[in-house]
PDB file of C-alpha atoms in Angstrom:
ATOM      1  CA  UNK A   1       8.220 -28.669   0.166  1.00  0.00           C
ATOM      2  CA  UNK A   2       5.550 -31.353  -0.114  1.00  0.00           C
ATOM      3  CA  UNK A   3       4.375 -30.449   3.394  1.00  0.00           C
ATOM      4  CA  UNK A   4       3.775 -26.801   2.469  1.00  0.00           C
ATOM      5  CA  UNK A   5       2.010 -27.813  -0.740  1.00  0.00           C
ATOM      6  CA  UNK A   6      -0.245 -30.176   1.217  1.00  0.00           C
ATOM      7  CA  UNK A   7      -0.870 -27.517   3.860  1.00  0.00           C
ATOM      8  CA  UNK A   8      -1.731 -24.892   1.244  1.00  0.00           C
ATOM      9  CA  UNK A   9      -4.109 -27.207  -0.629  1.00  0.00           C
ATOM     10  CA  UNK A  10      -5.906 -28.124   2.609  1.00  0.00           C
ATOM     11  CA  UNK A  11      -6.233 -24.493   3.691  1.00  0.00           C
ATOM     12  CA  UNK A  12      -7.523 -23.397   0.280  1.00  0.00           C
ATOM     13  CA  UNK A  13     -10.045 -26.230   0.177  1.00  0.00           C
ATOM     14  CA  UNK A  14     -11.241 -25.478   3.712  1.00  0.00           C
ATOM     15  CA  UNK A  15     -11.599 -21.791   2.827  1.00  0.00           C
ATOM     16  CA  UNK A  16     -13.372 -22.257  -0.507  1.00  0.00           C
ATOM     17  CA  UNK A  17     -15.510 -25.322   0.170  1.00  0.00           C
ATOM     18  CA  UNK A  18     -16.125 -24.775   3.898  1.00  0.00           C
ATOM     19  CA  UNK A  19     -19.160 -22.500   3.554  1.00  0.00           C
ATOM     20  CA  UNK A  20     -20.842 -24.762   0.988  1.00  0.00           C
ATOM     21  CA  UNK A  21     -20.191 -28.306   2.260  1.00  0.00           C
ATOM     22  CA  UNK A  22     -20.797 -29.947   5.607  1.00  0.00           C
ATOM     23  CA  UNK A  23     -17.623 -30.462   7.615  1.00  0.00           C
ATOM     24  CA  UNK A  24     -17.620 -34.242   7.126  1.00  0.00           C
ATOM     25  CA  UNK A  25     -17.664 -33.886   3.333  1.00  0.00           C
ATOM     26  CA  UNK A  26     -14.748 -31.470   3.555  1.00  0.00           C
ATOM     27  CA  UNK A  27     -12.849 -34.024   5.647  1.00  0.00           C
ATOM     28  CA  UNK A  28     -13.431 -36.716   3.005  1.00  0.00           C
ATOM     29  CA  UNK A  29     -11.965 -34.356   0.411  1.00  0.00           C
ATOM     30  CA  UNK A  30      -8.961 -33.671   2.673  1.00  0.00           C
ATOM     31  CA  UNK A  31      -8.466 -37.433   3.039  1.00  0.00           C
ATOM     32  CA  UNK A  32      -8.531 -37.787  -0.754  1.00  0.00           C
ATOM     33  CA  UNK A  33      -5.941 -35.019  -1.044  1.00  0.00           C
ATOM     34  CA  UNK A  34      -3.737 -36.882   1.448  1.00  0.00           C
ATOM     35  CA  UNK A  35      -4.038 -40.029  -0.683  1.00  0.00           C
ATOM     36  CA  UNK A  36      -3.025 -38.016  -3.743  1.00  0.00           C
ATOM     37  CA  UNK A  37      -0.102 -36.111  -2.167  1.00  0.00           C
ATOM     38  CA  UNK A  38       1.399 -39.094  -0.282  1.00  0.00           C
ATOM     39  CA  UNK A  39       4.376 -38.631   2.037  1.00  0.00           C
ATOM     40  CA  UNK A  40       5.041 -39.415   5.691  1.00  0.00           C
ATOM     41  CA  UNK A  41       2.000 -39.920   7.896  1.00  0.00           C
ATOM     42  CA  UNK A  42       3.310 -37.473  10.505  1.00  0.00           C
ATOM     43  CA  UNK A  43       3.529 -34.651   7.965  1.00  0.00           C
ATOM     44  CA  UNK A  44       0.157 -35.529   6.456  1.00  0.00           C
ATOM     45  CA  UNK A  45      -1.439 -35.240   9.890  1.00  0.00           C
ATOM     46  CA  UNK A  46       0.056 -31.826  10.573  1.00  0.00           C
ATOM     47  CA  UNK A  47      -0.649 -30.518   7.059  1.00  0.00           C
ATOM     48  CA  UNK A  48      -4.326 -31.418   7.388  1.00  0.00           C
ATOM     49  CA  UNK A  49      -4.513 -30.233  10.981  1.00  0.00           C
ATOM     50  CA  UNK A  50      -2.855 -26.870  10.456  1.00  0.00           C
ATOM     51  CA  UNK A  51      -4.640 -26.222   7.162  1.00  0.00           C
ATOM     52  CA  UNK A  52      -8.102 -26.617   8.665  1.00  0.00           C
ATOM     53  CA  UNK A  53      -7.236 -25.052  12.038  1.00  0.00           C
ATOM     54  CA  UNK A  54      -5.872 -21.885  10.436  1.00  0.00           C
ATOM     55  CA  UNK A  55      -9.049 -21.376   8.442  1.00  0.00           C
ATOM     56  CA  UNK A  56     -11.306 -22.244  11.387  1.00  0.00           C
ATOM     57  CA  UNK A  57      -9.404 -19.757  13.554  1.00  0.00           C
ATOM     58  CA  UNK A  58      -8.896 -16.855  11.168  1.00  0.00           C
ATOM     59  CA  UNK A  59     -12.337 -16.771   9.512  1.00  0.00           C
ATOM     60  CA  UNK A  60     -14.434 -16.480  12.711  1.00  0.00           C
ATOM     61  CA  UNK A  61     -12.046 -13.860  14.069  1.00  0.00           C
ATOM     62  CA  UNK A  62     -12.307 -11.819  10.870  1.00  0.00           C
ATOM     63  CA  UNK A  63     -16.091 -12.098  10.751  1.00  0.00           C
ATOM     64  CA  UNK A  64     -16.362 -11.262  14.448  1.00  0.00           C
ATOM     65  CA  UNK A  65     -14.069  -8.227  14.215  1.00  0.00           C
ATOM     66  CA  UNK A  66     -15.615  -6.801  11.039  1.00  0.00           C
ATOM     67  CA  UNK A  67     -19.264  -7.277  11.989  1.00  0.00           C
ATOM     68  CA  UNK A  68     -18.982  -6.430  15.675  1.00  0.00           C
ATOM     69  CA  UNK A  69     -21.593  -9.081  16.369  1.00  0.00           C
ATOM     70  CA  UNK A  70     -22.637 -10.019  19.885  1.00  0.00           C
ATOM     71  CA  UNK A  71     -23.359 -13.598  18.789  1.00  0.00           C
ATOM     72  CA  UNK A  72     -20.096 -15.048  20.220  1.00  0.00           C
ATOM     73  CA  UNK A  73     -20.880 -13.495  23.603  1.00  0.00           C
ATOM     74  CA  UNK A  74     -24.405 -14.967  23.500  1.00  0.00           C
ATOM     75  CA  UNK A  75     -23.045 -18.432  22.642  1.00  0.00           C
ATOM     76  CA  UNK A  76     -20.459 -18.123  25.405  1.00  0.00           C
ATOM     77  CA  UNK A  77     -23.249 -17.314  27.868  1.00  0.00           C
ATOM     78  CA  UNK A  78     -25.313 -20.282  26.682  1.00  0.00           C
ATOM     79  CA  UNK A  79     -22.336 -22.652  27.000  1.00  0.00           C
ATOM     80  CA  UNK A  80     -21.346 -21.065  30.330  1.00  0.00           C
ATOM     81  CA  UNK A  81     -17.903 -20.019  29.070  1.00  0.00           C
ATOM     82  CA  UNK A  82     -16.502 -16.886  30.666  1.00  0.00           C
ATOM     83  CA  UNK A  83     -14.547 -15.667  27.613  1.00  0.00           C
ATOM     84  CA  UNK A  84     -16.065 -15.591  24.137  1.00  0.00           C
ATOM     85  CA  UNK A  85     -12.600 -15.712  22.533  1.00  0.00           C
ATOM     86  CA  UNK A  86     -12.199 -19.154  24.050  1.00  0.00           C
ATOM     87  CA  UNK A  87     -15.080 -20.284  21.852  1.00  0.00           C
ATOM     88  CA  UNK A  88     -13.068 -19.433  18.725  1.00  0.00           C
ATOM     89  CA  UNK A  89     -10.067 -21.274  20.170  1.00  0.00           C
ATOM     90  CA  UNK A  90     -12.160 -24.367  20.799  1.00  0.00           C
ATOM     91  CA  UNK A  91     -13.386 -24.197  17.208  1.00  0.00           C
ATOM     92  CA  UNK A  92      -9.797 -24.035  15.940  1.00  0.00           C
ATOM     93  CA  UNK A  93      -8.785 -26.939  18.192  1.00  0.00           C
ATOM     94  CA  UNK A  94     -11.622 -29.051  16.827  1.00  0.00           C
ATOM     95  CA  UNK A  95     -10.580 -28.137  13.276  1.00  0.00           C
ATOM     96  CA  UNK A  96      -7.005 -29.152  14.126  1.00  0.00           C
ATOM     97  CA  UNK A  97      -8.045 -32.556  15.438  1.00  0.00           C
ATOM     98  CA  UNK A  98     -10.648 -33.330  12.771  1.00  0.00           C
ATOM     99  CA  UNK A  99      -8.531 -32.105   9.852  1.00  0.00           C
ATOM    100  CA  UNK A 100      -5.442 -33.926  11.087  1.00  0.00           C
ATOM    101  CA  UNK A 101      -7.203 -37.204  11.697  1.00  0.00           C
ATOM    102  CA  UNK A 102      -8.868 -37.142   8.280  1.00  0.00           C
ATOM    103  CA  UNK A 103      -5.568 -36.393   6.516  1.00  0.00           C
ATOM    104  CA  UNK A 104      -3.859 -39.144   8.513  1.00  0.00           C
ATOM    105  CA  UNK A 105      -6.635 -41.577   7.640  1.00  0.00           C
ATOM    106  CA  UNK A 106      -6.356 -40.723   3.951  1.00  0.00           C
ATOM    107  CA  UNK A 107      -2.577 -41.037   4.029  1.00  0.00           C
ATOM    108  CA  UNK A 108      -2.627 -44.425   5.720  1.00  0.00           C
ATOM    109  CA  UNK A 109      -5.441 -45.645   3.473  1.00  0.00           C
ATOM    110  CA  UNK A 110      -3.389 -44.704   0.432  1.00  0.00           C
ATOM    111  CA  UNK A 111      -0.370 -46.537   1.828  1.00  0.00           C
ATOM    112  CA  UNK A 112      -2.499 -49.592   2.534  1.00  0.00           C
ATOM    113  CA  UNK A 113      -3.209 -50.037  -1.164  1.00  0.00           C
ATOM    114  CA  UNK A 114       0.208 -48.985  -2.500  1.00  0.00           C
ATOM    115  CA  UNK A 115       2.884 -51.440  -3.551  1.00  0.00           C
ATOM    116  CA  UNK A 116       5.698 -50.085  -1.386  1.00  0.00           C
ATOM    117  CA  UNK A 117       4.580 -50.194   2.224  1.00  0.00           C
ATOM    118  CA  UNK A 118       6.683 -47.499   3.878  1.00  0.00           C
ATOM    119  CA  UNK A 119       4.935 -46.130   6.945  1.00  0.00           C
TER     120      UNK A 119
END
């Protein structure tokens, strides 16, 4: 249950604060949430990773499908990627890795200063 709560908080924060803050500030906030929620490090990593990756996958797909923009195709041509959908997948993968590592860092930092050292 704590995992789903942590996942939901991370996804909501990434959705609400993502357009207004730089990504590194959002990752500091996700680390602070991981300090607050506590729990196993493995679950903290996946809660942060999946929370950010879902938002970073769903939002570009929604914007791309609603607007019908050719911008993803132009970026794919610039980066020499054959499929523009792969660009959205790479974005989600980066969100997974960055969100997970920041939640794991926050979780382990919180455990470093706690009295019971259960890793």
